[in-house]
Short mmCIF file of C-alpha atoms in Angstrom, two decimals:
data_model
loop_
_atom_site.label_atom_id
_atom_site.label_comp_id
_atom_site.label_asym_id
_atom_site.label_seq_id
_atom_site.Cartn_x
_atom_site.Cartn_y
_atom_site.Cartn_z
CA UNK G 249 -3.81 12.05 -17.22
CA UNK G 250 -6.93 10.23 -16.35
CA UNK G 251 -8.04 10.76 -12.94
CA UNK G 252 -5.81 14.06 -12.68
CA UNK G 253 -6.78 17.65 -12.41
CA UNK G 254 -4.11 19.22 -13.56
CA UNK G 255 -0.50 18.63 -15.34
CA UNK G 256 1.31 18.26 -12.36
CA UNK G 257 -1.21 16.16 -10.12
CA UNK G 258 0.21 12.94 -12.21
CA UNK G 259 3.84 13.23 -11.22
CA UNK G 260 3.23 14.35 -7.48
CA UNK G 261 0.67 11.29 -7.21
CA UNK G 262 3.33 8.81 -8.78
CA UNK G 263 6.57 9.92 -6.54
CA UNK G 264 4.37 9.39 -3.53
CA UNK G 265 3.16 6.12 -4.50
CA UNK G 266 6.59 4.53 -5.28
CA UNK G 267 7.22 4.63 -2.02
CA UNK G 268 4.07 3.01 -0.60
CA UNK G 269 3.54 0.56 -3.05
CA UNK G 270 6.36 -1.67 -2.61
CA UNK G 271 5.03 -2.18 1.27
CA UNK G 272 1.64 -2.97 0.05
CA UNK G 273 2.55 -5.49 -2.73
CA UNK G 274 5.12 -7.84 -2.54
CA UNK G 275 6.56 -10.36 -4.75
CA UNK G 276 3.60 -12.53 -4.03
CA UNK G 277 4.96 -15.02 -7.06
CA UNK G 278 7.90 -15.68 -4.89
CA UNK G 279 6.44 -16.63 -1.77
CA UNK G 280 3.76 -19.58 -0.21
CA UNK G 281 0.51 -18.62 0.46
CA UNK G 282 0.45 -18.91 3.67
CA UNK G 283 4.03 -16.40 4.21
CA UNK G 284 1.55 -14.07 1.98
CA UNK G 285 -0.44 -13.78 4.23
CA UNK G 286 1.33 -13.82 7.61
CA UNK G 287 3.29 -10.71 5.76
CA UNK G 288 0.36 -8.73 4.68
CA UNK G 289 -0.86 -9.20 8.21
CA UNK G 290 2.38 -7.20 9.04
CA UNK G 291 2.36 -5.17 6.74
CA UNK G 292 -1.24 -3.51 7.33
CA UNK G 293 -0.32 -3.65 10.96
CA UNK G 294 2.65 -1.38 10.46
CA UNK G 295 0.15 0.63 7.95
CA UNK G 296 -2.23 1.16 10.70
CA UNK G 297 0.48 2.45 13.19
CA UNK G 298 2.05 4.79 10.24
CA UNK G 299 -1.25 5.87 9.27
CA UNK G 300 -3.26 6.33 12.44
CA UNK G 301 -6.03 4.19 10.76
CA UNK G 302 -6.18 2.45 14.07
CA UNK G 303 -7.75 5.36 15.95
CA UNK G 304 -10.40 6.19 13.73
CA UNK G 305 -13.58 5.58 15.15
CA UNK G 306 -15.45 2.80 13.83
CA UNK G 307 -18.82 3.07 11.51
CA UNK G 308 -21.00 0.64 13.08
#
């Protein structure tokens, strides 16, 4: 319960996140370093496009 509000906020947080996670985090023990990072580069790329992270404006 840490970090939640309420009873519930645990459980909601935790079925969204299984679903994310796996894209985020792969089996990095099972892969070279450099197809690491060649698929996180992917993988936030297809984040961005879910996400719309990519038409944010930028804080400079």
């Amino acid at each position: 319960m840490q970090g939640f509000r309420s009873v519930g906020g645990a459980p909601r947080f935790l079925v969204a996140f299984s679903g994310i996670s796996p894209h985020v985090r792969p089996r990095r023990h099972l892969m070279a370093a450099a197809h690491y990072r060649a698929e996180m580069t992917v993988r936030f790329a297809v984040w961005d496009q879910i996400t719309g992270a990519t038409a944010l404006p930028s804080a400079a």
